[in-house]
XYZ file of C-alpha atoms in Angstrom:
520
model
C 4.868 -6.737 23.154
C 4.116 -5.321 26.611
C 1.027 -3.157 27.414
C 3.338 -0.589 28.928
C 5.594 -0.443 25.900
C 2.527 0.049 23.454
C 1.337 2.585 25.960
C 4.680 4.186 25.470
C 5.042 3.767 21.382
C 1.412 4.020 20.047
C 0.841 7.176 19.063
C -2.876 8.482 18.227
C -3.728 11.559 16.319
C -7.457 11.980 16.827
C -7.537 15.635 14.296
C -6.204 12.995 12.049
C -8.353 9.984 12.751
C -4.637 8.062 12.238
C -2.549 6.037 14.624
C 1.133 5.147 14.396
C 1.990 1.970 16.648
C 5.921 1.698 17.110
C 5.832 -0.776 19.746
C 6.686 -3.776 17.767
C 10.299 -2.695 17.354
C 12.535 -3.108 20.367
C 12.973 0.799 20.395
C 16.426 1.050 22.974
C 14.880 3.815 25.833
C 16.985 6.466 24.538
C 16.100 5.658 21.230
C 14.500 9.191 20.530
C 16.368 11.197 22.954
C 19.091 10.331 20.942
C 18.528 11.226 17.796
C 17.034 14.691 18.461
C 19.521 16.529 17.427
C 19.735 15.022 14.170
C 15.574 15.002 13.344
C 16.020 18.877 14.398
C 17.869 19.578 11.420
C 15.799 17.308 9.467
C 13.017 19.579 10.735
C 15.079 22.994 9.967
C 16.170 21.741 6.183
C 12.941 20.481 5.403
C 11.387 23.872 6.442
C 14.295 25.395 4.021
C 13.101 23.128 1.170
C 9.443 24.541 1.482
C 10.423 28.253 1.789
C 11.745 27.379 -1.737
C 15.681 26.713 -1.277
C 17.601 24.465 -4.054
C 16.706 21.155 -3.119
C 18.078 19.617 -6.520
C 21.022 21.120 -7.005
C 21.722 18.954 -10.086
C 19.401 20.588 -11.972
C 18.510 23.808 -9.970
C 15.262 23.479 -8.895
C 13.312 23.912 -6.059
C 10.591 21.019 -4.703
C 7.229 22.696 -4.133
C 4.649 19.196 -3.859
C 3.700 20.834 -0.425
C 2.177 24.235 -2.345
C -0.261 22.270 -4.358
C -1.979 21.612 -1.109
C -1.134 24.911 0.407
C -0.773 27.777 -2.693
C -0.758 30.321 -0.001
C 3.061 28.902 1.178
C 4.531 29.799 -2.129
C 7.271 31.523 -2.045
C 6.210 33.563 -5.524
C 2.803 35.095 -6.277
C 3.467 33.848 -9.538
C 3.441 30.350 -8.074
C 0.692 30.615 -6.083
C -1.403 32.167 -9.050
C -0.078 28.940 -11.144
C -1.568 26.812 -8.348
C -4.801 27.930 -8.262
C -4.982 28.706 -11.180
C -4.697 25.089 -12.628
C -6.839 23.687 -9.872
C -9.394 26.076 -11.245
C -9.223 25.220 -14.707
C -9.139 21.429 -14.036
C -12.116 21.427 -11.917
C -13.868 23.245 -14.952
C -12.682 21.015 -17.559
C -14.034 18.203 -15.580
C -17.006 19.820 -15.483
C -17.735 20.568 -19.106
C -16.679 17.339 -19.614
C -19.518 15.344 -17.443
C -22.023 18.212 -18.578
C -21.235 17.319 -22.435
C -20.465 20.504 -22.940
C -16.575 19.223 -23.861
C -17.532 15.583 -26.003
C -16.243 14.102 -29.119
C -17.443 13.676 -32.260
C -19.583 10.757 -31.422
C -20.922 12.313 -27.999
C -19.952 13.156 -24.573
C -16.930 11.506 -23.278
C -17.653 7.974 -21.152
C -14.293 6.347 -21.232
C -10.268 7.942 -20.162
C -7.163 6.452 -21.103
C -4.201 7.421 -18.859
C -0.611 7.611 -20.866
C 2.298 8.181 -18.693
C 5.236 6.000 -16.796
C 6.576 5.870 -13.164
C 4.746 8.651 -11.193
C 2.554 10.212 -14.250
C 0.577 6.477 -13.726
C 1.175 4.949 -10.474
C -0.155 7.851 -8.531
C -3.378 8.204 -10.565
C -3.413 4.115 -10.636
C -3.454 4.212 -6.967
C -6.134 6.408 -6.658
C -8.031 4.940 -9.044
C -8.517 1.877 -7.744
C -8.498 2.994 -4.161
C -11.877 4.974 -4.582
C -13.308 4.046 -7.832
C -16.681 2.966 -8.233
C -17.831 2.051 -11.107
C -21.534 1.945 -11.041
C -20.536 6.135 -9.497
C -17.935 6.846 -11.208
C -18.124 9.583 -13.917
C -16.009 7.897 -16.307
C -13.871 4.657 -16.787
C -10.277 4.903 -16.520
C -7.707 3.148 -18.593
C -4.040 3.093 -18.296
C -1.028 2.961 -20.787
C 1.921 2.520 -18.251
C 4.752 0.682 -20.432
C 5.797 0.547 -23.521
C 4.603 -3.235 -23.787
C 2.899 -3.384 -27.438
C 0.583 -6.459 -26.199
C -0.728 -4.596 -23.028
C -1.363 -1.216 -24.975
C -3.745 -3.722 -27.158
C -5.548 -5.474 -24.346
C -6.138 -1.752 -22.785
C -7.540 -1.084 -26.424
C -9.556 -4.091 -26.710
C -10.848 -3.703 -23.131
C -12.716 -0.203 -24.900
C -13.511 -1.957 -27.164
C -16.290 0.221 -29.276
C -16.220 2.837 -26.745
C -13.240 3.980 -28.403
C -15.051 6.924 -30.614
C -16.148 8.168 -26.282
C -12.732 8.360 -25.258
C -10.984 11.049 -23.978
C -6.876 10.379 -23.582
C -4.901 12.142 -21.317
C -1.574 12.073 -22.087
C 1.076 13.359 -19.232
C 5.228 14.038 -19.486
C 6.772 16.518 -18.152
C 9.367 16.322 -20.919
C 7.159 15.112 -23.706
C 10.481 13.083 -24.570
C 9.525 10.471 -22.231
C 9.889 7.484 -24.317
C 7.448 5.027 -23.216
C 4.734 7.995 -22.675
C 5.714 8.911 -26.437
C 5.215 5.808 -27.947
C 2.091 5.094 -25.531
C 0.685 8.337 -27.049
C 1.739 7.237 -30.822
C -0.151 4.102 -30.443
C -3.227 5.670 -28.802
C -3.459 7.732 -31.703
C -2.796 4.813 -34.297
C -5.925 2.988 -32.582
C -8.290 6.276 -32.776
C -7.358 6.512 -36.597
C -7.773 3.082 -37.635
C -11.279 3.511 -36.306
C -11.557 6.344 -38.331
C -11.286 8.986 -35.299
C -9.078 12.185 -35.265
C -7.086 12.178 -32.447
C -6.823 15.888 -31.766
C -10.589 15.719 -30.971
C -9.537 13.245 -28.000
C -7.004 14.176 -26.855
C -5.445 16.176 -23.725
C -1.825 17.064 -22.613
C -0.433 17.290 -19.192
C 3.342 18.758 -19.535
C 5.945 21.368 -19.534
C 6.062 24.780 -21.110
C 7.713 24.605 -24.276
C 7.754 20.553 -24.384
C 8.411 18.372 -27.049
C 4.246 17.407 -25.856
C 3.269 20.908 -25.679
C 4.402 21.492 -29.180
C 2.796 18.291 -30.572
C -0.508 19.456 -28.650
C -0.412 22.816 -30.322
C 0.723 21.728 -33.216
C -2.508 18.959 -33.465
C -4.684 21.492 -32.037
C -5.541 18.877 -28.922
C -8.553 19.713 -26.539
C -6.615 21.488 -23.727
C -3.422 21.131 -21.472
C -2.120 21.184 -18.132
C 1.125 22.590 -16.626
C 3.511 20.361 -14.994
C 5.973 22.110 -13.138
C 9.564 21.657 -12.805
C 9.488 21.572 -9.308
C 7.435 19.037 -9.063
C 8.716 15.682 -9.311
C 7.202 12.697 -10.718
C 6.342 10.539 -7.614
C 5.253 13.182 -6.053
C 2.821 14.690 -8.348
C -0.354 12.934 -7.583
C -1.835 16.239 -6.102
C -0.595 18.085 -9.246
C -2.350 17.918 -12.597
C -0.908 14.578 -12.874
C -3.263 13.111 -10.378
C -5.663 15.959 -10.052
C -6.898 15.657 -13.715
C -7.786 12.136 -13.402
C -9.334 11.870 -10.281
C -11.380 14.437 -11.392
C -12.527 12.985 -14.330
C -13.488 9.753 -12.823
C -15.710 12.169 -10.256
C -13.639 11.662 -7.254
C -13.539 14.678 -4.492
C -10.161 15.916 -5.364
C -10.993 18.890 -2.647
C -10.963 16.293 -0.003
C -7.696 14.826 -1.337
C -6.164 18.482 -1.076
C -7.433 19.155 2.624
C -6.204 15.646 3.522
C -2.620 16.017 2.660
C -2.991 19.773 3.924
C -3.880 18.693 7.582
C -1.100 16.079 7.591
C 0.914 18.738 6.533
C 0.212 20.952 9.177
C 0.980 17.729 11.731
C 4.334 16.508 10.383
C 5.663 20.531 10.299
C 5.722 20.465 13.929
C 9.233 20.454 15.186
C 8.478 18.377 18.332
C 9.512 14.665 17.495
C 7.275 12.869 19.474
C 3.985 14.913 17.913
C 4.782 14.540 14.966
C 3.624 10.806 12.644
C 6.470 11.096 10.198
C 9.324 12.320 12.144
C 8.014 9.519 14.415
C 7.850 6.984 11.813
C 11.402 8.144 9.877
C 13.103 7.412 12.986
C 11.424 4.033 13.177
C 12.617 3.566 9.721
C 16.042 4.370 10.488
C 15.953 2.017 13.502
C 14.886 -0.562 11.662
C 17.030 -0.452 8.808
C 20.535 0.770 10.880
C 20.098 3.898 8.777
C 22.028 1.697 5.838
C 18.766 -0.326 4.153
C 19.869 -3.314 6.358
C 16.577 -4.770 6.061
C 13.079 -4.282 3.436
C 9.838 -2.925 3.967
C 7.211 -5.010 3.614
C 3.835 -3.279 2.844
C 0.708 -5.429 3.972
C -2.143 -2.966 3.509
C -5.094 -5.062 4.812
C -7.644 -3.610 2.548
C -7.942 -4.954 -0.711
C -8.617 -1.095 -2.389
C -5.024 -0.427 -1.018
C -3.481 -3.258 -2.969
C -1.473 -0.560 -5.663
C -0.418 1.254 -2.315
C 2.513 -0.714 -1.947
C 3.690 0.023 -5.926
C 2.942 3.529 -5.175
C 5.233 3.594 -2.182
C 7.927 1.244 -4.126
C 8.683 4.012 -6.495
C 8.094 7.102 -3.580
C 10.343 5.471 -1.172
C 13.317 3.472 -3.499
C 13.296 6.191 -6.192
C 13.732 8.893 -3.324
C 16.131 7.082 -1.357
C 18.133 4.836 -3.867
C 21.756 6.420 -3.736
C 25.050 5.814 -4.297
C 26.136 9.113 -2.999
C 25.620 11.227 0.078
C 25.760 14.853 0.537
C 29.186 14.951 0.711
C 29.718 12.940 -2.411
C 31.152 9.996 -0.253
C 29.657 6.160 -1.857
C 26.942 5.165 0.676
C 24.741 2.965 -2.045
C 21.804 4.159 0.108
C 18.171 2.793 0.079
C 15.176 0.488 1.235
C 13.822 -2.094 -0.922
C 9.907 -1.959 -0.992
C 7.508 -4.750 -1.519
C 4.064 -5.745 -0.897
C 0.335 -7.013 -1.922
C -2.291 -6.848 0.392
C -3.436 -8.636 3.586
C -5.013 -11.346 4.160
C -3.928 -12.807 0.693
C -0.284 -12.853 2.033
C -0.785 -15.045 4.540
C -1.788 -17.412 1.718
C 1.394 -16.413 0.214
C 5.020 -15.238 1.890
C 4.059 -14.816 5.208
C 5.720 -18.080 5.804
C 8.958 -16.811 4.823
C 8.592 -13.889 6.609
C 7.656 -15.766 9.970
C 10.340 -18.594 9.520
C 12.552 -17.730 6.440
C 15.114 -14.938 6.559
C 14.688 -11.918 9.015
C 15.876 -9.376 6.202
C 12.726 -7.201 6.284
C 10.211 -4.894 8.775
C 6.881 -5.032 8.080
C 4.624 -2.122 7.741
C 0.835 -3.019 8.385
C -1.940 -0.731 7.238
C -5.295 -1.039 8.832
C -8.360 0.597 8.191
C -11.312 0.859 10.623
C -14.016 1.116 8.403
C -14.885 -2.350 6.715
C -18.020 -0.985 4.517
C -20.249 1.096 3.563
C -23.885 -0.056 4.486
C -24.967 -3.355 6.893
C -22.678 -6.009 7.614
C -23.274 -9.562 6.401
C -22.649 -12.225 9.708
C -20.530 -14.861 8.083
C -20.841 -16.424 11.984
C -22.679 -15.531 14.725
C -22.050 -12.053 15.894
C -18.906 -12.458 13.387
C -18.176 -10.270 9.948
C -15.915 -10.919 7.123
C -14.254 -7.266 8.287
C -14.364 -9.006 11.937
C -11.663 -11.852 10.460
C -10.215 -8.758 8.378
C -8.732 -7.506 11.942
C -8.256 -11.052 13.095
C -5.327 -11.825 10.800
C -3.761 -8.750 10.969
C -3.411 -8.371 14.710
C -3.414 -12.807 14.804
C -0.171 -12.091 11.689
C 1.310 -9.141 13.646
C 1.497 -11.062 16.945
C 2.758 -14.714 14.918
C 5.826 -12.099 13.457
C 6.600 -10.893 16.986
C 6.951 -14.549 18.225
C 9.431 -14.618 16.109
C 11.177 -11.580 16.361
C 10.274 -10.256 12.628
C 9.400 -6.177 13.788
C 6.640 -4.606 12.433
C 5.125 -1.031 12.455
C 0.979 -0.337 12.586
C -0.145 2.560 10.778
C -4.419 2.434 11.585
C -6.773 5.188 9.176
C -10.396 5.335 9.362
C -11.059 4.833 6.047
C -10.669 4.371 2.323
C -11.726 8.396 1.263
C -10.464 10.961 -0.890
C -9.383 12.845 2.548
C -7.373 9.603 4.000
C -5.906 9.094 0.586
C -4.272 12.639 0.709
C -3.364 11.859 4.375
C -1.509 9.094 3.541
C 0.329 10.696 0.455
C 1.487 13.787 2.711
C 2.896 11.096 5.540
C 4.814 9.740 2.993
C 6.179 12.269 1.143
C 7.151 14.036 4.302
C 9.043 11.047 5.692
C 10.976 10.201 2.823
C 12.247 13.610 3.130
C 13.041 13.415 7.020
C 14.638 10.134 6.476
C 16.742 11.404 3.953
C 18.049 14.320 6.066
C 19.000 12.004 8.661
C 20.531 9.852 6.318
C 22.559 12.171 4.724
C 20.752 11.743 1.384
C 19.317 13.997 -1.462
C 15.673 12.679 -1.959
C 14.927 14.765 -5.053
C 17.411 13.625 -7.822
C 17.202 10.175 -9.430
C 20.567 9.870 -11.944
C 20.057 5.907 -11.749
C 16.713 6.385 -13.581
C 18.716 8.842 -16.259
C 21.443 6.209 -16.657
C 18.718 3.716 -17.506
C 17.430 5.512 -19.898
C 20.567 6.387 -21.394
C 21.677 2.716 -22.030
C 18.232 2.064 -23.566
C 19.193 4.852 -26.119
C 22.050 3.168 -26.805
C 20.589 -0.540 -27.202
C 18.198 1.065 -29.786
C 20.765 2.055 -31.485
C 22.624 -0.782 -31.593
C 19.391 -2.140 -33.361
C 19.531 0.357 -35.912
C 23.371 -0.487 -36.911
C 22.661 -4.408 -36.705
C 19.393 -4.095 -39.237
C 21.260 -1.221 -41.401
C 23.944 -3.936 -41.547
C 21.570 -7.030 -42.678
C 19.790 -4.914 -44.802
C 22.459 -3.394 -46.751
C 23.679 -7.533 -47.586
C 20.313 -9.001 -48.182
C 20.096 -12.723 -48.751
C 23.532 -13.385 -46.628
C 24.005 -14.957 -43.462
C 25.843 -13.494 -40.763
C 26.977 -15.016 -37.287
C 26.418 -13.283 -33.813
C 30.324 -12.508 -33.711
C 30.783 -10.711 -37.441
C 27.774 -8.574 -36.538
C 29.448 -7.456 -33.339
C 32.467 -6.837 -35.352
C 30.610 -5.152 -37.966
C 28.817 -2.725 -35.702
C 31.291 -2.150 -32.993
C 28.495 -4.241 -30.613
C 28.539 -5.964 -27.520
C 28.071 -9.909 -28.664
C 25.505 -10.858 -25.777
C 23.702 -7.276 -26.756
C 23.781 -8.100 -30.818
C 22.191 -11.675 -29.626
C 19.708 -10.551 -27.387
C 18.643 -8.024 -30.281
C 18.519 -10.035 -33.343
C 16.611 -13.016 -31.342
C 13.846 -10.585 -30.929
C 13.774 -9.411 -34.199
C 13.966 -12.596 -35.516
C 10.837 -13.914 -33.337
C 8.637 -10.522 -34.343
C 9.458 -11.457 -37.841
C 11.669 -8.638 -38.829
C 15.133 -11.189 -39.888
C 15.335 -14.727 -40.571
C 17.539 -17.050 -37.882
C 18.917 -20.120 -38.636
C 19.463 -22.171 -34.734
C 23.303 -23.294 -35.222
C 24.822 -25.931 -32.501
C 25.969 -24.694 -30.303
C 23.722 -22.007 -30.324
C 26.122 -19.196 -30.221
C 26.844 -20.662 -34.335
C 23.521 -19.098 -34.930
C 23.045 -17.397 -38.037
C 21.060 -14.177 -38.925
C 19.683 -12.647 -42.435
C 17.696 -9.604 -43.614
């Protein structure tokens, strides 16, 4: 907590208008020195994965997020024509859209409803709420991002009568993405029991030759939008996925582009100590031993920056959550990610985190800018943006008391430029990281064998009510259905208890419990 050791670990960028401040962990001297070697071939395979090597070799892809911001990088001209292309053609479907020129049957388009899951919605989430504002904005955003039947309705019922002005956007790269699927089948339900046609709403963002792009064609939808297979979900903000949105709402998606294209250009320098995310991966893998040893803890002290911390939960633990390295050997790999937004916290788990456990870092954001316009006093000489700054640096210096490390990352602002700042850091340290880890970043097979047992719970469902139905009237216990359809017992209860309480079977409570009996 020296002046001379944040002299030596707070590190401006003034082309950037950022600032990383290191000097909260108890960096060793040779810290840096001694890692070099390492963050050079960090630097050398990350410069491989943007000239377009194999970077998934699960699937056989390459990982191009960098292009969108930089087409001309591309290692194809077909790429790089697919680029600009799209940015193009959503800027002018935007456009026509605010002009009228693009409306619905009952008018020009107020309202947007966002389908998607994971990255297709957290990204333009994030961005939303980071720079909307809604007596600006060009239209009102909406989000489908489960496949939760009562929050698709509330969504609904928030638009209310502004249903017949809605435009839906619906984005998989797949199209088989459940949750987006039966997001978009409910969306469409709601537009047709208000007598709308949905085709006249809505808009696809997705793969060539998707199980989407084939129901958009098919339907005759309003346009679409490529995704690209070497683009991966949480890091597709700056693709369609995000791009579409933002510029919907009426956000300066230009600005977002330039931003992540100047951070960019900083974190490709191969000189460690210029460079904010080679920087901050190495404070990372200080921090955490290189093995996850301890959780970031995201306090963004800006209250539009609250979904920053989901944003980076998925970025960082989807990117980083492995079992296996390189080599194939079992490292179960990762950094658990958590946060809300400062000062609330210190109303909430900052007392853990000064006295509880010391399992976790803490990552503080803070932003220079309070407002736009005058400054209410709330004391003399004093703003609310004055006490803002007060309990971050007053919370920073009550963690260091206690030993509980920290890192400062300071922007100037909430803007369409520092949001695309602050998605290029991060995406570009979760890569370095990675390499020094030993890690592959850009596969996710946990999130595949999720999905996959889902499958297989549905049907499970199938066989139990196939099963009931086919001996109406007759009472069976938890155990002869489990016989009867080959199921797990705890799975067939958890199943028919559901169904039961939506009404689908009839359950009779037996003592003990597990005596329980179920009928179709």
């Amino acid at each position: 907590m020296s002046w001379e050791n944040f002299k030596t670990h707070y590190h401006p960028y003034p082309e950037l208008g950022l600032a990383l401040d290191l000097s909260r962990l108890p960096l060793p001297a040779d810290f840096l020195s001694s890692q070099e070697e390492a963050m050079q071939k960090a630097f050398t395979a990350m410069a491989e994965l943007e000239a377009g090597a194999i970077a998934n070799p699960d699937e056989g892809r390459m990982v191009g997020h960098y292009w969108l911001r930089a087409a001309q990088l591309a290692p194809t001209k077909e790429l790089r024509s697919a680029i600009t292309d799209t940015l193009a053609a959503i800027k002018a479907f935007a456009a026509d859209v605010h002009a009228g020129k693009i409306a619905g049957p009952n008018g020009p388009f107020t309202q947007l409803l966002v389908i998607g899951i994971g990255g297709s919605a957290l990204g333009p989430q994030f961005v939303q709420h980071a720079l909307g504002q809604p007596a600006a904005d060009k239209m009102a955003v909406h989000f489908f991002d489960n496949t939760d039947p009562d929050g698709m309705d509330y969504v609904i019922g928030q638009i209310g009568e502004q249903l017949g002005s809605t435009l839906a956007v619906v984005i998989s790269k797949s199209g088989g993405t459940v949750e987006t699927r039966n997001g978009m089948l409910e969306a469409q339900a709601a537009f047709r029991a208000a007598g709308l046609d949905p085709a006249k709403h809505f808009v696809a963002v997705t793969g060539d030759g998707s199980k989407l792009d084939q129901v958009a064609d098919a339907e005759g939808w309003l346009a679409k939008f490529p995704m690209w297979d070497w683009v991966g979900g949480r890091t597709s903000e700056l693709c369609a996925v995000g791009l579409l949105p933002a510029a919907l709402q009426g956000l300066d998606i230009d600005a977002m582009l330039e931003g992540a294209a100047a951070m960019d250009a900083a974190t490709r320098v191969p000189v460690t100590a210029e460079n904010p995310a080679a920087l901050l991966a190495l404070g990372w893998l200080f921090a955490t031993d290189g093995i996850g040893a301890k959780d970031m803890v995201v306090l963004p002290y800006k209250d539009r920056l609250l979904l920053f911390s989901r944003y980076l939960q998925q970025l960082i633990m989807e990117s980083l959550g492995k079992e296996l390295d390189l080599e194939g050997k079992v490292v179960n790999q990762g950094i658990a990610v958590y946060g809300n937004k400062g000062s609330t916290d210190q109303h909430a788990y900052v007392q853990q985190l000064r006295e509880g456990v010391n399992n976790f870092f803490v990552t503080f954001i803070e932003v220079l800018k309070d407002r736009d316009g005058d400054a209410l006093e709330v004391e003399d000489g004093t703003t609310s943006g004055d006490y803002l700054q007060g309990f971050l640096l007053g919370t920073r210096d009550a963690l260091s008391e206690k030993d509980r490390w920290s890192v400062t990352l300071t922007v100037p602002d909430v803007s369409p430029r520092t949001l695309g700042m602050l998605i290029a850091l991060y995406e570009r340290v979760v890569g370095l990281y990675a390499s020094l880890v030993g890690i592959n970043a850009y596969h996710q097979p946990g999130v595949e064998a999720g999905k996959k047992a889902a499958t297989g719970v549905i049907a499970l469902k199938n066989k139990l009510q196939a099963a009931l139905a086919a001996a109406p009237g007759t009472d069976f216990t938890i155990e002869q259905l489990a016989t009867q359809t080959d199921g797990n017992p705890e799975l067939v209860y958890k199943i028919l208890h559901r169904l039961a309480a939506n009404g689908k079977l009839t359950e009779t409570a037996g003592d003990p419990w597990f005596e329980s009996t179920f009928r179709g």
